[in-house]
Amino acid sequence: RDRWHGRFVPASVQRKTSVASLNAQEYDDILEDAEGTIEKAVQEENDREKDAILLALRRGERHVAEMPTAENRQAFLLAIGPALYALYRKVWTATTDRLGVSFTEIPDFSAAQIDAIQRAVTSYTATTQHLLQTRFPADATAPMPLNEAEQVLDDIVHYNNTVRAKQMAATEARRMAEAAKVDAWRAAGQHEGVWRTHSTKPCEFCLALEGRRVTLGEPFVKLHDKIHGVSGKTMNVTYADVYHPGLHPACQCTVELI
């Protein structure tokens, strides 16, 4: 617990023989509110990006797929970061309240959490680049007629603003909420958690993790490990150690305190 040592000492502690997690409705309400805020922020950035690409198309530029750049990624980070930290604070506070523990401070994002958000944004913009490259290849023999190009761009942005924005909001909100729960438990002196699936149709890899116990702060799965699904497929963990759900986009698993 080095991250909190000497900084986040409990102001008061009331140990309970039975420590409960947030109830499902309370947790879902916090997540739903955060998801709406994050989705709106992503949509606003999509629309700003669309305006810049549309202007480039009208100028006759051929390399529009290269426009989602580091600058765009930074804009996405600035858009969704505050919403994710507000979610983190809400879940942290609600979790410690349930434990009967109060703290003088709530921690900032850890380096791992910042990395996780950056990976999500990088993946999101990379997919946008791929969509643009597919529809607007720079080596096309002739530029697409402007009215057709505008319609294609509208279709891409509509897809980003509906399916992808919603998926990103749901995925990153759950990951941040689960991180906040685990962090709060560790800071309050709790020691062990268990992976639980709550989806009506969990994937085979989440089912493989069902019931797995770890010491809080230790990963359920390490980077480069393989998860052997219950149906025989294998998932290679290529992005980071997995300390909590979500394991994948739209994951609905959770960690419960033991």
PDB file of C-alpha atoms in Angstrom:
ATOM      1  CA  ARG A   1       0.000   0.000   0.000  1.00  0.00           C
ATOM      2  CA  ASP A   2       2.920   2.353  -0.727  1.00  0.00           C
ATOM      3  CA  ARG A   3       0.659   4.595  -2.763  1.00  0.00           C
ATOM      4  CA  TRP A   4      -1.251   5.676   0.329  1.00  0.00           C
ATOM      5  CA  HIS A   5       1.392   5.307   3.030  1.00  0.00           C
ATOM      6  CA  GLY A   6       1.652   8.488   5.044  1.00  0.00           C
ATOM      7  CA  ARG A   7      -0.913  10.334   2.925  1.00  0.00           C
ATOM      8  CA  PHE A   8      -4.263   8.640   3.174  1.00  0.00           C
ATOM      9  CA  VAL A   9      -4.378   7.536   6.786  1.00  0.00           C
ATOM     10  CA  PRO A  10      -7.947   6.772   7.892  1.00  0.00           C
ATOM     11  CA  ALA A  11      -9.438   9.571   9.961  1.00  0.00           C
ATOM     12  CA  SER A  12     -11.708   7.036  11.608  1.00  0.00           C
ATOM     13  CA  VAL A  13     -12.115   3.290  11.387  1.00  0.00           C
ATOM     14  CA  GLN A  14     -15.060   1.229  12.532  1.00  0.00           C
ATOM     15  CA  ARG A  15     -14.380  -2.437  11.837  1.00  0.00           C
ATOM     16  CA  LYS A  16     -17.387  -4.546  10.960  1.00  0.00           C
ATOM     17  CA  THR A  17     -17.711  -8.274  11.220  1.00  0.00           C
ATOM     18  CA  SER A  18     -19.448  -8.349   7.865  1.00  0.00           C
ATOM     19  CA  VAL A  19     -18.205  -5.842   5.289  1.00  0.00           C
ATOM     20  CA  ALA A  20     -20.579  -5.274   2.386  1.00  0.00           C
ATOM     21  CA  SER A  21     -19.755  -3.952  -1.051  1.00  0.00           C
ATOM     22  CA  LEU A  22     -21.902  -1.336  -2.740  1.00  0.00           C
ATOM     23  CA  ASN A  23     -25.303  -2.750  -3.485  1.00  0.00           C
ATOM     24  CA  ALA A  24     -26.002  -3.444  -7.148  1.00  0.00           C
ATOM     25  CA  GLN A  25     -28.474  -0.595  -7.637  1.00  0.00           C
ATOM     26  CA  GLU A  26     -26.186   1.974  -6.038  1.00  0.00           C
ATOM     27  CA  TYR A  27     -23.289   0.825  -8.189  1.00  0.00           C
ATOM     28  CA  ASP A  28     -25.356   0.781 -11.384  1.00  0.00           C
ATOM     29  CA  ASP A  29     -26.666   4.295 -10.715  1.00  0.00           C
ATOM     30  CA  ILE A  30     -23.130   5.672 -10.304  1.00  0.00           C
ATOM     31  CA  LEU A  31     -21.989   3.891 -13.461  1.00  0.00           C
ATOM     32  CA  GLU A  32     -24.971   5.028 -15.528  1.00  0.00           C
ATOM     33  CA  ASP A  33     -24.414   8.661 -14.623  1.00  0.00           C
ATOM     34  CA  ALA A  34     -20.712   8.456 -15.487  1.00  0.00           C
ATOM     35  CA  GLU A  35     -21.312   6.593 -18.738  1.00  0.00           C
ATOM     36  CA  GLY A  36     -23.645   9.332 -19.960  1.00  0.00           C
ATOM     37  CA  THR A  37     -21.077  12.041 -19.215  1.00  0.00           C
ATOM     38  CA  ILE A  38     -18.231  10.119 -20.881  1.00  0.00           C
ATOM     39  CA  GLU A  39     -20.329   9.225 -23.929  1.00  0.00           C
ATOM     40  CA  LYS A  40     -21.261  12.878 -24.431  1.00  0.00           C
ATOM     41  CA  ALA A  41     -17.605  13.954 -24.135  1.00  0.00           C
ATOM     42  CA  VAL A  42     -16.536  11.366 -26.730  1.00  0.00           C
ATOM     43  CA  GLN A  43     -19.314  12.469 -29.085  1.00  0.00           C
ATOM     44  CA  GLU A  44     -18.252  16.103 -28.806  1.00  0.00           C
ATOM     45  CA  GLU A  45     -14.675  15.181 -29.706  1.00  0.00           C
ATOM     46  CA  ASN A  46     -15.936  13.059 -32.622  1.00  0.00           C
ATOM     47  CA  ASP A  47     -17.884  16.044 -33.929  1.00  0.00           C
ATOM     48  CA  ARG A  48     -14.883  18.368 -33.607  1.00  0.00           C
ATOM     49  CA  GLU A  49     -12.751  15.843 -35.461  1.00  0.00           C
ATOM     50  CA  LYS A  50     -15.419  15.554 -38.145  1.00  0.00           C
ATOM     51  CA  ASP A  51     -15.398  19.326 -38.736  1.00  0.00           C
ATOM     52  CA  ALA A  52     -11.612  19.307 -39.237  1.00  0.00           C
ATOM     53  CA  ILE A  53     -11.737  16.350 -41.636  1.00  0.00           C
ATOM     54  CA  LEU A  54     -14.638  17.853 -43.560  1.00  0.00           C
ATOM     55  CA  LEU A  55     -12.669  21.058 -44.043  1.00  0.00           C
ATOM     56  CA  ALA A  56      -9.704  19.045 -45.315  1.00  0.00           C
ATOM     57  CA  LEU A  57     -11.918  17.151 -47.772  1.00  0.00           C
ATOM     58  CA  ARG A  58     -13.311  20.404 -49.133  1.00  0.00           C
ATOM     59  CA  ARG A  59      -9.744  21.602 -49.679  1.00  0.00           C
ATOM     60  CA  GLY A  60      -9.063  18.474 -51.706  1.00  0.00           C
ATOM     61  CA  GLU A  61      -6.632  16.911 -49.248  1.00  0.00           C
ATOM     62  CA  ARG A  62      -6.012  13.176 -49.747  1.00  0.00           C
ATOM     63  CA  HIS A  63      -4.485  12.145 -46.413  1.00  0.00           C
ATOM     64  CA  VAL A  64      -7.454  12.637 -44.094  1.00  0.00           C
ATOM     65  CA  ALA A  65      -6.906   9.233 -42.458  1.00  0.00           C
ATOM     66  CA  GLU A  66      -3.756  10.645 -40.872  1.00  0.00           C
ATOM     67  CA  MET A  67      -5.620  13.460 -39.157  1.00  0.00           C
ATOM     68  CA  PRO A  68      -6.486  11.664 -35.865  1.00  0.00           C
ATOM     69  CA  THR A  69      -3.082  12.440 -34.331  1.00  0.00           C
ATOM     70  CA  ALA A  70      -1.464  12.763 -30.926  1.00  0.00           C
ATOM     71  CA  GLU A  71      -3.208  16.123 -30.639  1.00  0.00           C
ATOM     72  CA  ASN A  72      -6.569  14.403 -31.065  1.00  0.00           C
ATOM     73  CA  ARG A  73      -5.649  11.780 -28.483  1.00  0.00           C
ATOM     74  CA  GLN A  74      -4.736  14.520 -26.030  1.00  0.00           C
ATOM     75  CA  ALA A  75      -8.090  16.197 -26.664  1.00  0.00           C
ATOM     76  CA  PHE A  76      -9.896  12.925 -25.923  1.00  0.00           C
ATOM     77  CA  LEU A  77      -7.902  12.494 -22.705  1.00  0.00           C
ATOM     78  CA  LEU A  78      -8.786  15.995 -21.569  1.00  0.00           C
ATOM     79  CA  ALA A  79     -12.434  15.338 -22.439  1.00  0.00           C
ATOM     80  CA  ILE A  80     -12.949  12.061 -20.593  1.00  0.00           C
ATOM     81  CA  GLY A  81     -10.319  12.331 -17.837  1.00  0.00           C
ATOM     82  CA  PRO A  82     -12.321  14.600 -15.500  1.00  0.00           C
ATOM     83  CA  ALA A  83     -15.426  12.423 -15.855  1.00  0.00           C
ATOM     84  CA  LEU A  84     -13.454   9.290 -15.031  1.00  0.00           C
ATOM     85  CA  TYR A  85     -11.837  10.897 -11.999  1.00  0.00           C
ATOM     86  CA  ALA A  86     -15.231  12.128 -10.767  1.00  0.00           C
ATOM     87  CA  LEU A  87     -16.439   8.524 -11.076  1.00  0.00           C
ATOM     88  CA  TYR A  88     -13.360   7.288  -9.200  1.00  0.00           C
ATOM     89  CA  ARG A  89     -14.049   9.698  -6.340  1.00  0.00           C
ATOM     90  CA  LYS A  90     -17.718   8.704  -6.131  1.00  0.00           C
ATOM     91  CA  VAL A  91     -16.991   4.990  -6.003  1.00  0.00           C
ATOM     92  CA  TRP A  92     -14.085   5.457  -3.576  1.00  0.00           C
ATOM     93  CA  THR A  93     -16.270   7.537  -1.223  1.00  0.00           C
ATOM     94  CA  ALA A  94     -19.266   5.202  -1.445  1.00  0.00           C
ATOM     95  CA  THR A  95     -17.050   2.160  -0.862  1.00  0.00           C
ATOM     96  CA  THR A  96     -15.282   3.575   2.174  1.00  0.00           C
ATOM     97  CA  ASP A  97     -18.606   4.789   3.567  1.00  0.00           C
ATOM     98  CA  ARG A  98     -19.933   1.241   3.370  1.00  0.00           C
ATOM     99  CA  LEU A  99     -16.852   0.075   5.244  1.00  0.00           C
ATOM    100  CA  GLY A 100     -17.371   2.673   7.943  1.00  0.00           C
ATOM    101  CA  VAL A 101     -14.009   4.257   7.118  1.00  0.00           C
ATOM    102  CA  SER A 102     -13.285   7.891   6.293  1.00  0.00           C
ATOM    103  CA  PHE A 103     -10.127   9.393   4.809  1.00  0.00           C
ATOM    104  CA  THR A 104      -8.645  12.858   4.876  1.00  0.00           C
ATOM    105  CA  GLU A 105      -7.852  12.650   1.151  1.00  0.00           C
ATOM    106  CA  ILE A 106      -8.843  10.689  -1.937  1.00  0.00           C
ATOM    107  CA  PRO A 107      -5.863   9.594  -4.068  1.00  0.00           C
ATOM    108  CA  ASP A 108      -5.094  10.901  -7.521  1.00  0.00           C
ATOM    109  CA  PHE A 109      -4.955   8.546 -10.476  1.00  0.00           C
ATOM    110  CA  SER A 110      -2.077   6.097 -10.299  1.00  0.00           C
ATOM    111  CA  ALA A 111       0.344   5.786 -13.196  1.00  0.00           C
ATOM    112  CA  ALA A 112      -1.333   2.475 -14.103  1.00  0.00           C
ATOM    113  CA  GLN A 113      -4.738   4.111 -14.311  1.00  0.00           C
ATOM    114  CA  ILE A 114      -3.426   6.941 -16.483  1.00  0.00           C
ATOM    115  CA  ASP A 115      -1.791   4.352 -18.740  1.00  0.00           C
ATOM    116  CA  ALA A 116      -5.092   2.469 -18.985  1.00  0.00           C
ATOM    117  CA  ILE A 117      -6.954   5.601 -20.106  1.00  0.00           C
ATOM    118  CA  GLN A 118      -4.234   6.419 -22.611  1.00  0.00           C
ATOM    119  CA  ARG A 119      -4.422   2.893 -24.041  1.00  0.00           C
ATOM    120  CA  ALA A 120      -8.178   3.195 -24.425  1.00  0.00           C
ATOM    121  CA  VAL A 121      -7.900   6.548 -26.215  1.00  0.00           C
ATOM    122  CA  THR A 122      -5.057   5.323 -28.435  1.00  0.00           C
ATOM    123  CA  SER A 123      -7.086   2.250 -29.403  1.00  0.00           C
ATOM    124  CA  TYR A 124     -10.168   4.378 -30.090  1.00  0.00           C
ATOM    125  CA  THR A 125      -8.347   6.825 -32.373  1.00  0.00           C
ATOM    126  CA  ALA A 126      -6.487   3.975 -34.120  1.00  0.00           C
ATOM    127  CA  THR A 127      -9.819   2.393 -35.033  1.00  0.00           C
ATOM    128  CA  THR A 128     -11.041   5.741 -36.353  1.00  0.00           C
ATOM    129  CA  GLN A 129      -7.901   5.979 -38.481  1.00  0.00           C
ATOM    130  CA  HIS A 130      -8.528   2.486 -39.829  1.00  0.00           C
ATOM    131  CA  LEU A 131     -12.119   3.382 -40.751  1.00  0.00           C
ATOM    132  CA  LEU A 132     -10.906   6.494 -42.563  1.00  0.00           C
ATOM    133  CA  GLN A 133      -8.092   4.638 -44.331  1.00  0.00           C
ATOM    134  CA  THR A 134     -10.552   2.032 -45.569  1.00  0.00           C
ATOM    135  CA  ARG A 135     -12.937   4.600 -47.033  1.00  0.00           C
ATOM    136  CA  PHE A 136     -10.471   7.337 -48.009  1.00  0.00           C
ATOM    137  CA  PRO A 137      -7.302   5.564 -49.236  1.00  0.00           C
ATOM    138  CA  ALA A 138      -4.538   8.070 -49.939  1.00  0.00           C
ATOM    139  CA  ASP A 139      -3.430   6.129 -53.025  1.00  0.00           C
ATOM    140  CA  ALA A 140      -6.854   6.147 -54.705  1.00  0.00           C
ATOM    141  CA  THR A 141      -6.591   6.845 -58.427  1.00  0.00           C
ATOM    142  CA  ALA A 142      -9.093   9.688 -58.133  1.00  0.00           C
ATOM    143  CA  PRO A 143     -10.577  11.594 -55.194  1.00  0.00           C
ATOM    144  CA  MET A 144     -14.080  10.672 -54.117  1.00  0.00           C
ATOM    145  CA  PRO A 145     -16.753  13.184 -55.228  1.00  0.00           C
ATOM    146  CA  LEU A 146     -17.245  15.686 -52.412  1.00  0.00           C
ATOM    147  CA  ASN A 147     -20.929  14.932 -51.820  1.00  0.00           C
ATOM    148  CA  GLU A 148     -20.154  11.216 -51.589  1.00  0.00           C
ATOM    149  CA  ALA A 149     -17.166  11.865 -49.324  1.00  0.00           C
ATOM    150  CA  GLU A 150     -19.315  13.947 -46.978  1.00  0.00           C
ATOM    151  CA  GLN A 151     -21.869  11.130 -46.735  1.00  0.00           C
ATOM    152  CA  VAL A 152     -19.162   8.552 -46.020  1.00  0.00           C
ATOM    153  CA  LEU A 153     -17.732  10.786 -43.302  1.00  0.00           C
ATOM    154  CA  ASP A 154     -21.220  11.263 -41.836  1.00  0.00           C
ATOM    155  CA  ASP A 155     -21.630   7.472 -41.689  1.00  0.00           C
ATOM    156  CA  ILE A 156     -18.297   6.991 -39.908  1.00  0.00           C
ATOM    157  CA  VAL A 157     -19.006   9.706 -37.358  1.00  0.00           C
ATOM    158  CA  HIS A 158     -22.539   8.399 -36.791  1.00  0.00           C
ATOM    159  CA  TYR A 159     -21.076   4.965 -36.030  1.00  0.00           C
ATOM    160  CA  ASN A 160     -18.501   6.538 -33.719  1.00  0.00           C
ATOM    161  CA  ASN A 161     -21.145   8.619 -31.958  1.00  0.00           C
ATOM    162  CA  THR A 162     -23.491   5.710 -31.344  1.00  0.00           C
ATOM    163  CA  VAL A 163     -21.936   2.269 -31.131  1.00  0.00           C
ATOM    164  CA  ARG A 164     -18.324   3.168 -30.320  1.00  0.00           C
ATOM    165  CA  ALA A 165     -18.943   6.094 -27.956  1.00  0.00           C
ATOM    166  CA  LYS A 166     -21.394   4.042 -25.922  1.00  0.00           C
ATOM    167  CA  GLN A 167     -19.061   1.043 -25.805  1.00  0.00           C
ATOM    168  CA  MET A 168     -16.074   3.142 -24.783  1.00  0.00           C
ATOM    169  CA  ALA A 169     -18.063   4.906 -22.068  1.00  0.00           C
ATOM    170  CA  ALA A 170     -19.398   1.660 -20.608  1.00  0.00           C
ATOM    171  CA  THR A 171     -16.043  -0.125 -20.742  1.00  0.00           C
ATOM    172  CA  GLU A 172     -13.887   2.627 -19.268  1.00  0.00           C
ATOM    173  CA  ALA A 173     -16.459   3.563 -16.625  1.00  0.00           C
ATOM    174  CA  ARG A 174     -16.573  -0.001 -15.308  1.00  0.00           C
ATOM    175  CA  ARG A 175     -12.794  -0.323 -15.345  1.00  0.00           C
ATOM    176  CA  MET A 176     -12.398   2.896 -13.379  1.00  0.00           C
ATOM    177  CA  ALA A 177     -15.157   2.003 -10.927  1.00  0.00           C
ATOM    178  CA  GLU A 178     -13.633  -1.411 -10.268  1.00  0.00           C
ATOM    179  CA  ALA A 179     -10.203   0.197  -9.781  1.00  0.00           C
ATOM    180  CA  ALA A 180     -11.684   2.649  -7.273  1.00  0.00           C
ATOM    181  CA  LYS A 181     -13.320  -0.165  -5.289  1.00  0.00           C
ATOM    182  CA  VAL A 182     -10.121  -2.181  -5.078  1.00  0.00           C
ATOM    183  CA  ASP A 183      -8.046   0.890  -4.172  1.00  0.00           C
ATOM    184  CA  ALA A 184     -10.498   1.892  -1.429  1.00  0.00           C
ATOM    185  CA  TRP A 185     -10.554  -1.614   0.026  1.00  0.00           C
ATOM    186  CA  ARG A 186      -6.767  -1.778   0.100  1.00  0.00           C
ATOM    187  CA  ALA A 187      -6.485   1.641   1.719  1.00  0.00           C
ATOM    188  CA  ALA A 188      -9.004   0.543   4.366  1.00  0.00           C
ATOM    189  CA  GLY A 189      -6.933  -2.509   5.224  1.00  0.00           C
ATOM    190  CA  GLN A 190      -8.922  -5.172   3.395  1.00  0.00           C
ATOM    191  CA  HIS A 191      -6.927  -8.010   1.888  1.00  0.00           C
ATOM    192  CA  GLU A 192      -8.666 -10.348  -0.524  1.00  0.00           C
ATOM    193  CA  GLY A 193     -11.028 -10.131  -3.489  1.00  0.00           C
ATOM    194  CA  VAL A 194     -12.783 -12.579  -5.798  1.00  0.00           C
ATOM    195  CA  TRP A 195     -13.712 -12.252  -9.502  1.00  0.00           C
ATOM    196  CA  ARG A 196     -17.439 -12.544 -10.172  1.00  0.00           C
ATOM    197  CA  THR A 197     -19.395 -12.648 -13.434  1.00  0.00           C
ATOM    198  CA  HIS A 198     -22.757 -10.896 -13.385  1.00  0.00           C
ATOM    199  CA  SER A 199     -23.639 -10.814 -17.067  1.00  0.00           C
ATOM    200  CA  THR A 200     -26.508 -13.006 -18.254  1.00  0.00           C
ATOM    201  CA  LYS A 201     -24.203 -14.112 -21.080  1.00  0.00           C
ATOM    202  CA  PRO A 202     -20.627 -13.927 -19.789  1.00  0.00           C
ATOM    203  CA  CYS A 203     -17.817 -14.670 -22.201  1.00  0.00           C
ATOM    204  CA  GLU A 204     -15.844 -17.891 -21.811  1.00  0.00           C
ATOM    205  CA  PHE A 205     -12.765 -16.048 -20.560  1.00  0.00           C
ATOM    206  CA  CYS A 206     -14.636 -14.246 -17.784  1.00  0.00           C
ATOM    207  CA  LEU A 207     -16.217 -17.569 -16.851  1.00  0.00           C
ATOM    208  CA  ALA A 208     -12.709 -19.000 -16.588  1.00  0.00           C
ATOM    209  CA  LEU A 209     -11.908 -16.290 -14.010  1.00  0.00           C
ATOM    210  CA  GLU A 210     -15.133 -16.763 -12.031  1.00  0.00           C
ATOM    211  CA  GLY A 211     -14.297 -17.437  -8.409  1.00  0.00           C
ATOM    212  CA  ARG A 212     -10.566 -16.686  -8.748  1.00  0.00           C
ATOM    213  CA  ARG A 213      -9.225 -15.125  -5.562  1.00  0.00           C
ATOM    214  CA  VAL A 214      -6.304 -12.742  -5.229  1.00  0.00           C
ATOM    215  CA  THR A 215      -4.692 -10.573  -2.596  1.00  0.00           C
ATOM    216  CA  LEU A 216      -5.915  -7.051  -3.352  1.00  0.00           C
ATOM    217  CA  GLY A 217      -3.226  -5.258  -5.333  1.00  0.00           C
ATOM    218  CA  GLU A 218      -2.111  -8.454  -7.050  1.00  0.00           C
ATOM    219  CA  PRO A 219      -3.279  -9.183 -10.618  1.00  0.00           C
ATOM    220  CA  PHE A 220      -5.885 -11.787 -11.457  1.00  0.00           C
ATOM    221  CA  VAL A 221      -3.963 -12.319 -14.695  1.00  0.00           C
ATOM    222  CA  LYS A 222      -0.494 -11.064 -15.599  1.00  0.00           C
ATOM    223  CA  LEU A 223       0.623  -9.429 -18.830  1.00  0.00           C
ATOM    224  CA  HIS A 224       1.505 -12.080 -21.453  1.00  0.00           C
ATOM    225  CA  ASP A 225      -0.432 -14.775 -19.581  1.00  0.00           C
ATOM    226  CA  LYS A 226      -3.029 -16.861 -21.397  1.00  0.00           C
ATOM    227  CA  ILE A 227      -6.609 -17.310 -20.241  1.00  0.00           C
ATOM    228  CA  HIS A 228      -8.037 -20.656 -21.274  1.00  0.00           C
ATOM    229  CA  GLY A 229     -11.743 -20.183 -21.890  1.00  0.00           C
ATOM    230  CA  VAL A 230     -14.330 -22.703 -20.774  1.00  0.00           C
ATOM    231  CA  SER A 231     -15.168 -23.449 -24.436  1.00  0.00           C
ATOM    232  CA  GLY A 232     -11.559 -24.194 -25.366  1.00  0.00           C
ATOM    233  CA  LYS A 233     -10.417 -20.896 -26.871  1.00  0.00           C
ATOM    234  CA  THR A 234      -7.412 -18.975 -25.575  1.00  0.00           C
ATOM    235  CA  MET A 235      -7.083 -15.271 -24.824  1.00  0.00           C
ATOM    236  CA  ASN A 236      -3.604 -13.735 -24.788  1.00  0.00           C
ATOM    237  CA  VAL A 237      -3.323 -10.850 -22.321  1.00  0.00           C
ATOM    238  CA  THR A 238      -1.353  -8.326 -24.352  1.00  0.00           C
ATOM    239  CA  TYR A 239      -2.153  -4.933 -22.866  1.00  0.00           C
ATOM    240  CA  ALA A 240      -1.411  -4.972 -19.102  1.00  0.00           C
ATOM    241  CA  ASP A 241      -1.724  -6.905 -15.859  1.00  0.00           C
ATOM    242  CA  VAL A 242      -5.410  -7.414 -15.010  1.00  0.00           C
ATOM    243  CA  TYR A 243      -6.092  -6.219 -11.476  1.00  0.00           C
ATOM    244  CA  HIS A 244      -9.862  -5.973 -11.910  1.00  0.00           C
ATOM    245  CA  PRO A 245     -12.599  -6.074 -14.581  1.00  0.00           C
ATOM    246  CA  GLY A 246     -13.216  -5.151 -17.356  1.00  0.00           C
ATOM    247  CA  LEU A 247     -11.307  -7.823 -19.063  1.00  0.00           C
ATOM    248  CA  HIS A 248     -12.632  -6.732 -22.461  1.00  0.00           C
ATOM    249  CA  PRO A 249     -15.041  -4.177 -23.972  1.00  0.00           C
ATOM    250  CA  ALA A 250     -18.545  -4.385 -22.463  1.00  0.00           C
ATOM    251  CA  CYS A 251     -17.312  -6.660 -19.653  1.00  0.00           C
ATOM    252  CA  GLN A 252     -19.824  -6.718 -16.791  1.00  0.00           C
ATOM    253  CA  CYS A 253     -17.745  -8.613 -14.247  1.00  0.00           C
ATOM    254  CA  THR A 254     -16.901  -7.230 -10.839  1.00  0.00           C
ATOM    255  CA  VAL A 255     -14.600  -7.848  -7.911  1.00  0.00           C
ATOM    256  CA  GLU A 256     -16.216  -8.716  -4.598  1.00  0.00           C
ATOM    257  CA  LEU A 257     -14.600  -8.431  -1.211  1.00  0.00           C
ATOM    258  CA  ILE A 258     -13.925 -11.601   0.733  1.00  0.00           C
TER     259      ILE A 258
END
